[in-house]
CSV table of C-alpha atoms and ligand atoms in Angstrom, one decimal:
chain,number,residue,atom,x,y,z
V,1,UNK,CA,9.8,-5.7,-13.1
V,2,UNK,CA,10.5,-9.4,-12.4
V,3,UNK,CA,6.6,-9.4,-10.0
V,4,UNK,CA,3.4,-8.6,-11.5
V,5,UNK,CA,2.9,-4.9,-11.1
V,6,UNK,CA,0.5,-3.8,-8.6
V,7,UNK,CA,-1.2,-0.4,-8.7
V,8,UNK,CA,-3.0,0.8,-5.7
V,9,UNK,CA,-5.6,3.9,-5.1
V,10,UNK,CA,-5.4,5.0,-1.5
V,11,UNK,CA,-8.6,7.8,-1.2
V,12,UNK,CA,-7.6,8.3,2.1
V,13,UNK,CA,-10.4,11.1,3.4
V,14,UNK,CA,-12.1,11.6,-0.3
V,15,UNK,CA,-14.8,10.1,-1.8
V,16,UNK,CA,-18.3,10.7,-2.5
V,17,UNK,CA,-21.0,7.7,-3.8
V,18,UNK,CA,-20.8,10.0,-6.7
V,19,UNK,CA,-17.0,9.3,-7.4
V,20,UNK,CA,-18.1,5.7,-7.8
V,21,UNK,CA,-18.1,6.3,-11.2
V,22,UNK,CA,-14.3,6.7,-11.3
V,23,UNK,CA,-13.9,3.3,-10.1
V,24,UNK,CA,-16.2,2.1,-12.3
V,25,UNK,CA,-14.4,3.7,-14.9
V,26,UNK,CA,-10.9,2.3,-13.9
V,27,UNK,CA,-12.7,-1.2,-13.5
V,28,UNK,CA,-14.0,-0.9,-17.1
V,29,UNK,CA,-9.8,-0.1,-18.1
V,30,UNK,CA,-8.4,-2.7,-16.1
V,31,UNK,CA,-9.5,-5.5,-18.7
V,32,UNK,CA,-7.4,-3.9,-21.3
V,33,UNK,CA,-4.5,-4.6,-18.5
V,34,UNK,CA,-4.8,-8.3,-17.7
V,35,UNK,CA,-1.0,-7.9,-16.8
V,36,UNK,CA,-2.0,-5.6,-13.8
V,37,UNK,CA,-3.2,-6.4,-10.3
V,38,UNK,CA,-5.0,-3.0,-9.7
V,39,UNK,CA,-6.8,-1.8,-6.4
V,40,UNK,CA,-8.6,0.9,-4.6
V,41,UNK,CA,-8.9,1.9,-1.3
V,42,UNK,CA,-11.8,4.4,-0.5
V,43,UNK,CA,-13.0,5.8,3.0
V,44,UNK,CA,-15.2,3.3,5.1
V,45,UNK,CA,-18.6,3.9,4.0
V,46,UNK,CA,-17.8,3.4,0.2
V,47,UNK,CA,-16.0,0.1,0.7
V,48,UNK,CA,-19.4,-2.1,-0.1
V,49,UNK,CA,-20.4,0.1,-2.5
V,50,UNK,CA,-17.3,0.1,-4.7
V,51,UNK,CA,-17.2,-3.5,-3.9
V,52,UNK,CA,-20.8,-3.9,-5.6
V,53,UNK,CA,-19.7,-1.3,-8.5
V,54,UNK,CA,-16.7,-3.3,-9.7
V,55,UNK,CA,-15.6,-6.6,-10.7
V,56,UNK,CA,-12.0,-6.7,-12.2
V,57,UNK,CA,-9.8,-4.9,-9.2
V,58,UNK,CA,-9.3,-5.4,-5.7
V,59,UNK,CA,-10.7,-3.3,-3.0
V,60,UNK,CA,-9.2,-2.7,0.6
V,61,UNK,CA,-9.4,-0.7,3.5
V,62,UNK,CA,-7.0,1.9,4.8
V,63,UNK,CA,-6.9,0.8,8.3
V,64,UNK,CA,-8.1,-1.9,10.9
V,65,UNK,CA,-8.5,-2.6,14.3
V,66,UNK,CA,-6.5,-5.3,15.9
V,67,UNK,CA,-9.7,-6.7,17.8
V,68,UNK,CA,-12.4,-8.7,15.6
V,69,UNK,CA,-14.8,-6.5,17.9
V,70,UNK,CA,-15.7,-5.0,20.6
V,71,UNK,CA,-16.4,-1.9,22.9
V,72,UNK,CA,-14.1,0.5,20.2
V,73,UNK,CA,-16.2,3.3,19.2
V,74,UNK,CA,-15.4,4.6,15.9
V,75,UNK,CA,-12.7,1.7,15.1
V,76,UNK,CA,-13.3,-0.9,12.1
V,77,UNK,CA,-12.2,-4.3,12.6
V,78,UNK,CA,-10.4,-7.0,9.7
V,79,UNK,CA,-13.0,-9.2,10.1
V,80,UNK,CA,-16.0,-6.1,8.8
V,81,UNK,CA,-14.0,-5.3,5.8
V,82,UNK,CA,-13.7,-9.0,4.7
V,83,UNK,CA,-17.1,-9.7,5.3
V,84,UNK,CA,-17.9,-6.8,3.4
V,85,UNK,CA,-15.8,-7.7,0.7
V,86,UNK,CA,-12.5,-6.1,1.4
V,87,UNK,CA,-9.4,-7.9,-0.5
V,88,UNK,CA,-6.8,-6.4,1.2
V,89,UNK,CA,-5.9,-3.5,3.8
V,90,UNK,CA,-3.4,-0.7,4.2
V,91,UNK,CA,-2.2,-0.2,7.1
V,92,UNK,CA,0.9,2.2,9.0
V,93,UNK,CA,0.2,4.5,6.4
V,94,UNK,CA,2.3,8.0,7.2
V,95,UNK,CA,-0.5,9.6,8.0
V,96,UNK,CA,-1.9,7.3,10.3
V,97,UNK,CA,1.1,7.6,11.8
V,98,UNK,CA,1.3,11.2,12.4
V,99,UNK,CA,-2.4,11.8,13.1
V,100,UNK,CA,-3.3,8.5,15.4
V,101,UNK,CA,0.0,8.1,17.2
V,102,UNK,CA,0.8,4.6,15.3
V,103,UNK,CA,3.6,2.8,16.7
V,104,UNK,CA,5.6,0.1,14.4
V,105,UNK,CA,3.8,-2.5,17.1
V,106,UNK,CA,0.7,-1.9,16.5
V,107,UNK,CA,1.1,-1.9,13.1
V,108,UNK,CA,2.3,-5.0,13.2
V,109,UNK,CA,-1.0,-6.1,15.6
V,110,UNK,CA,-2.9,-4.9,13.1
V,111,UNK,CA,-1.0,-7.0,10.3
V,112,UNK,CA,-1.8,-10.2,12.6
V,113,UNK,CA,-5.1,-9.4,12.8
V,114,UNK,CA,-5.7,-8.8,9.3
V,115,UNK,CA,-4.0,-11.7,7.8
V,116,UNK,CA,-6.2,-13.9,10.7
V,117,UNK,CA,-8.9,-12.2,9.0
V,118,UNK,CA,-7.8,-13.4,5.4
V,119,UNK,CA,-7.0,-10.0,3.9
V,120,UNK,CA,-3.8,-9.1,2.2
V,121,UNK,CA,-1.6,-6.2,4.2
V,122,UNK,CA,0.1,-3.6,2.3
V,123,UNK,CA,2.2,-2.4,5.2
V,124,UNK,CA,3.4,1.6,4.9
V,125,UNK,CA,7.0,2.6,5.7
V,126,UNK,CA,9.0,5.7,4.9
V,127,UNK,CA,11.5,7.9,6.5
V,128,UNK,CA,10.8,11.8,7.2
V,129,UNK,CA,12.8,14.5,5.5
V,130,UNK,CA,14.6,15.3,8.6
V,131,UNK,CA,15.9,12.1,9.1
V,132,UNK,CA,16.9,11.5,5.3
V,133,UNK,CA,18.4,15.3,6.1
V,134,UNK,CA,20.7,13.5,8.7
V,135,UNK,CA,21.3,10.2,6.8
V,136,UNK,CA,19.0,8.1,8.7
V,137,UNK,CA,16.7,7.0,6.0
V,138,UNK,CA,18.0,3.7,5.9
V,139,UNK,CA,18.0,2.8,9.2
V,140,UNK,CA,15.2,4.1,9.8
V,141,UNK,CA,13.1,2.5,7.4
V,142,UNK,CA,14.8,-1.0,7.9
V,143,UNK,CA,13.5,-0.7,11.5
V,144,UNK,CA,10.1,0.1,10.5
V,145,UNK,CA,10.3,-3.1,8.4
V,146,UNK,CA,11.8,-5.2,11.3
V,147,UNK,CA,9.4,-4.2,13.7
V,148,UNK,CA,5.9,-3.5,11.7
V,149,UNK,CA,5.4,-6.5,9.7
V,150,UNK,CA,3.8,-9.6,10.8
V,151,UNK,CA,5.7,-12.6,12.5
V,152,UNK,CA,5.5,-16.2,12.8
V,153,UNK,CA,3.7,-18.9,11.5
V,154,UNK,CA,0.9,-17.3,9.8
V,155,UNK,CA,2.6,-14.7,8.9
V,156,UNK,CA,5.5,-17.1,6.9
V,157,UNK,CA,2.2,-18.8,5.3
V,158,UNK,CA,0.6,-15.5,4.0
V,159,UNK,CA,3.8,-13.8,2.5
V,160,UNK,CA,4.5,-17.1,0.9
V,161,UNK,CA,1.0,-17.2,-0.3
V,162,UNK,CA,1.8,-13.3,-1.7
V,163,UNK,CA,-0.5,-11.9,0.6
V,164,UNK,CA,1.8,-9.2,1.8
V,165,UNK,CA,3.1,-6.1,0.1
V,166,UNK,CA,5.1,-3.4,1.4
V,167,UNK,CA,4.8,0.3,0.2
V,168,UNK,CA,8.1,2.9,0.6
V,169,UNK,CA,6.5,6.3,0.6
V,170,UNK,CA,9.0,8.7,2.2
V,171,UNK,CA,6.9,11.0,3.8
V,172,UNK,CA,8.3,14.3,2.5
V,173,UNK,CA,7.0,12.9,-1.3
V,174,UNK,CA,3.6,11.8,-0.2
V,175,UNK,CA,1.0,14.4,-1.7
V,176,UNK,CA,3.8,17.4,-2.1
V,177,UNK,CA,4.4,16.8,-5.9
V,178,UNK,CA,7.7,16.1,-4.8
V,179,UNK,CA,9.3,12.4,-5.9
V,180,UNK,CA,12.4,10.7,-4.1
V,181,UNK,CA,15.0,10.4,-7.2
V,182,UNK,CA,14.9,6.3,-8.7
V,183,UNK,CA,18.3,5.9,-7.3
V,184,UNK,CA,17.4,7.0,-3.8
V,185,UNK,CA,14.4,4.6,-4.4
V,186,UNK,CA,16.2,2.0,-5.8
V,187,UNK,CA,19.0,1.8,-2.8
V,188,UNK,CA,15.9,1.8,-0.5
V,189,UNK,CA,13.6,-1.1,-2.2
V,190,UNK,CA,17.3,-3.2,-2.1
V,191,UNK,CA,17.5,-2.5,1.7
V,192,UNK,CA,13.3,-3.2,2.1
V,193,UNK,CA,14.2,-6.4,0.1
V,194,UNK,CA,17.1,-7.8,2.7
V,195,UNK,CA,14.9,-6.7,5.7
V,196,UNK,CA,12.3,-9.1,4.3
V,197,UNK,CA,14.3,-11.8,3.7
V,198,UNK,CA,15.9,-11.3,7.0
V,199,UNK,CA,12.4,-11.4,8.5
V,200,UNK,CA,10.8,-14.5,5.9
V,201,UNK,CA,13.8,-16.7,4.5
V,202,UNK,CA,13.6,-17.3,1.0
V,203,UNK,CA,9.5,-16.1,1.0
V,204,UNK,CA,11.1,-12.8,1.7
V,205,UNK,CA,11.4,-12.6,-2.2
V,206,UNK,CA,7.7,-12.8,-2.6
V,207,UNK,CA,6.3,-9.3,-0.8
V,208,UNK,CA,6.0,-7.1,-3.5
V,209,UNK,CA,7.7,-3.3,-3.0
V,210,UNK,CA,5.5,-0.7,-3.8
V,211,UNK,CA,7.1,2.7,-4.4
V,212,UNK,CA,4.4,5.8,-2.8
V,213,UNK,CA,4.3,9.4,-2.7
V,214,UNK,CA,3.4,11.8,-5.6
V,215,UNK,CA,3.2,9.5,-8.6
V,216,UNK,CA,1.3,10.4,-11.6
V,217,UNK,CA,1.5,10.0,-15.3
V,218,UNK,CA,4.8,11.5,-16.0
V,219,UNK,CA,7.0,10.1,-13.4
V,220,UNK,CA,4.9,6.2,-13.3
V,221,UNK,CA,7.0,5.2,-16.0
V,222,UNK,CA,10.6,5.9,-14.3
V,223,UNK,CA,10.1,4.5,-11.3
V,224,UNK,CA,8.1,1.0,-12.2
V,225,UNK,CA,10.9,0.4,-14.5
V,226,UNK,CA,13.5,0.3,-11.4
V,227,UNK,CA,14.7,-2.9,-9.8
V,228,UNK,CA,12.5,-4.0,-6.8
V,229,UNK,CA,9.5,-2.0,-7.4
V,230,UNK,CA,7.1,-3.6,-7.9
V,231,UNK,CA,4.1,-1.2,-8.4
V,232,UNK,CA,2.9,1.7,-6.5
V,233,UNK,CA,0.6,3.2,-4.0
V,234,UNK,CA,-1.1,6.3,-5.5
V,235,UNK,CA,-3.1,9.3,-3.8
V,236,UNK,CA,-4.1,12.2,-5.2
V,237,UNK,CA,-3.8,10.8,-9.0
V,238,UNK,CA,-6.1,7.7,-8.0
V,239,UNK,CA,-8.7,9.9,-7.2
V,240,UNK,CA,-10.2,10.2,-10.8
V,241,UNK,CA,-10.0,7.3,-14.1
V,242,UNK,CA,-8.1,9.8,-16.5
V,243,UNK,CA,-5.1,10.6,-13.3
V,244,UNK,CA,-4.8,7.0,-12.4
V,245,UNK,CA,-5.4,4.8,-15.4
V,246,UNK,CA,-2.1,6.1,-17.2
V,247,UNK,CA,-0.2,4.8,-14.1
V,248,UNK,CA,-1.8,1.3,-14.3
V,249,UNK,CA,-0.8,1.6,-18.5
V,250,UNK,CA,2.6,2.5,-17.7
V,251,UNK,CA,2.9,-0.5,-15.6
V,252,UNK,CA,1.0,-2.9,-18.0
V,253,UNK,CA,3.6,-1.1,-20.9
V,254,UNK,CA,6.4,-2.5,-18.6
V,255,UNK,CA,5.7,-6.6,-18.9
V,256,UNK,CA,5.0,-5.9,-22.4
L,301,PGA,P1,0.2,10.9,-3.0
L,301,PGA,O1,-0.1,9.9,-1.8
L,301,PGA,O2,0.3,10.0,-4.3
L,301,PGA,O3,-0.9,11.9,-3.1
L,301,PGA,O4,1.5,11.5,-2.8
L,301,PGA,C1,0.5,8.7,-1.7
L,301,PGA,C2,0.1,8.0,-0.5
L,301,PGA,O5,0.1,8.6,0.6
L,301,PGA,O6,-0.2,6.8,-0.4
């Protein structure tokens, strides 16, 4: 990996204050793994909690509003989670997708809103196995870049300044045990790349490529090692120290 690696926990719906002890766990590991940027991402109400419990990785949110307030009942906006402590934030993950109705344009609201905010984006893209069934995987994803991430000015300034990442998680991999083969992923990171630089110029090269959907010890390895990815967003095997830490060695093992 020519990037520093970047291992990311996304909790989605789990979490309890008593699983703060995982991330303090994975906290206490990531000094042995200075060659790591690693994150979480728990539920809302553990976000200033974890933020308090750890010192060494980053901690995001899993969604945002694209106001900075407001009558939204429910909603959470960029501007909380930073003052809260919030590095980053994921957002167009699959699943908000599915469940909340996301369109690729207000994922990319949501991106402006962050970055106004000063949080990093990792923005979620990823074909369904029907349309990698009918060969549009590609195209698909390549519109979901084009039209998801953030544009103009500030946008340029943040993905210069690193502050966006994108994730590839088909959505037929995510939490079914079932991984996209390296080549698959490596013919898609290649197309994510020359979307970006379509979209940022020469500070397209700077977004890091994060490969998601059932990774875990025994497959980390593989797929870090591949051109263009450049670290990885993890589920289910981020949800405990002893799942996730070998995926953050496994990346550390790969600048070695
Ligand atoms: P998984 O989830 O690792 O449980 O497949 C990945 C994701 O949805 O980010």
């Amino acid at each position: 990996m020519a990037q520093r690696p970047y291992i990311v926990g996304n909790w989605k719906m789990n979490g309890s204050r008593a699983m703060l002890a995982e991330a303090r766990a994975i906290d206490r590991a990531a000094a042995r793994h200075p060659q790591v940027d690693i994150a979480l991402a728990p539920p809302f109400p553990l976000i200033g909690l974890l933020r308090e419990a750890v010192t060494g990785i980053g901690v995001g949110g899993q969604d945002c509003h694209t106001e900075a307030k407001g009558a939204h009942t429910g909603d959470v906006s960029a501007a909380m989670l930073a003052d809260i402590g919030a590095d980053f934030v994921i957002l167009g993950h699959s699943e908000r997708r599915r469940d909340h109705g996301e369109s690729n344009a207000l994922v990319r609201a949501k991106a402006d809103a962050a970055l106004a905010a000063g949080l990093g984006v990792i923005i979620c893209v990823g074909e369904t196995l029907e349309e990698r069934d009918a060969g549009r995987a590609e195209d698909v994803v390549a519109s979901q870049v084009d039209h998801s991430l953030p544009q103009g000015e500030v946008a340029l300034e943040a993905v210069a300044g690193g502050k966006l990442a994108v994730a590839y998680e088909p959505v037929w991999a995510i939490g079914t045990g079932r991984v996209a083969d390296v080549e698959d992923v490596i013919a898609m990171h290649a197309a994510v790349r020359a979307r970006l630089h379509a979209a940022y110029d020469e500070a397209g090269a700077r977004p890091r490529i994060l490969y998601g959907g059932s990774v875990n010890a025994g497959n980390a390895a593989a797929l870090l090692a591949a051109p263009e990815v450049g670290g990885a967003l993890v589920g289910g095997a981020s949800l405990t120290a002893d799942a996730f830490l070998p995926i953050v060695a496994a990346a550390g093992a790969g600048e070695g």
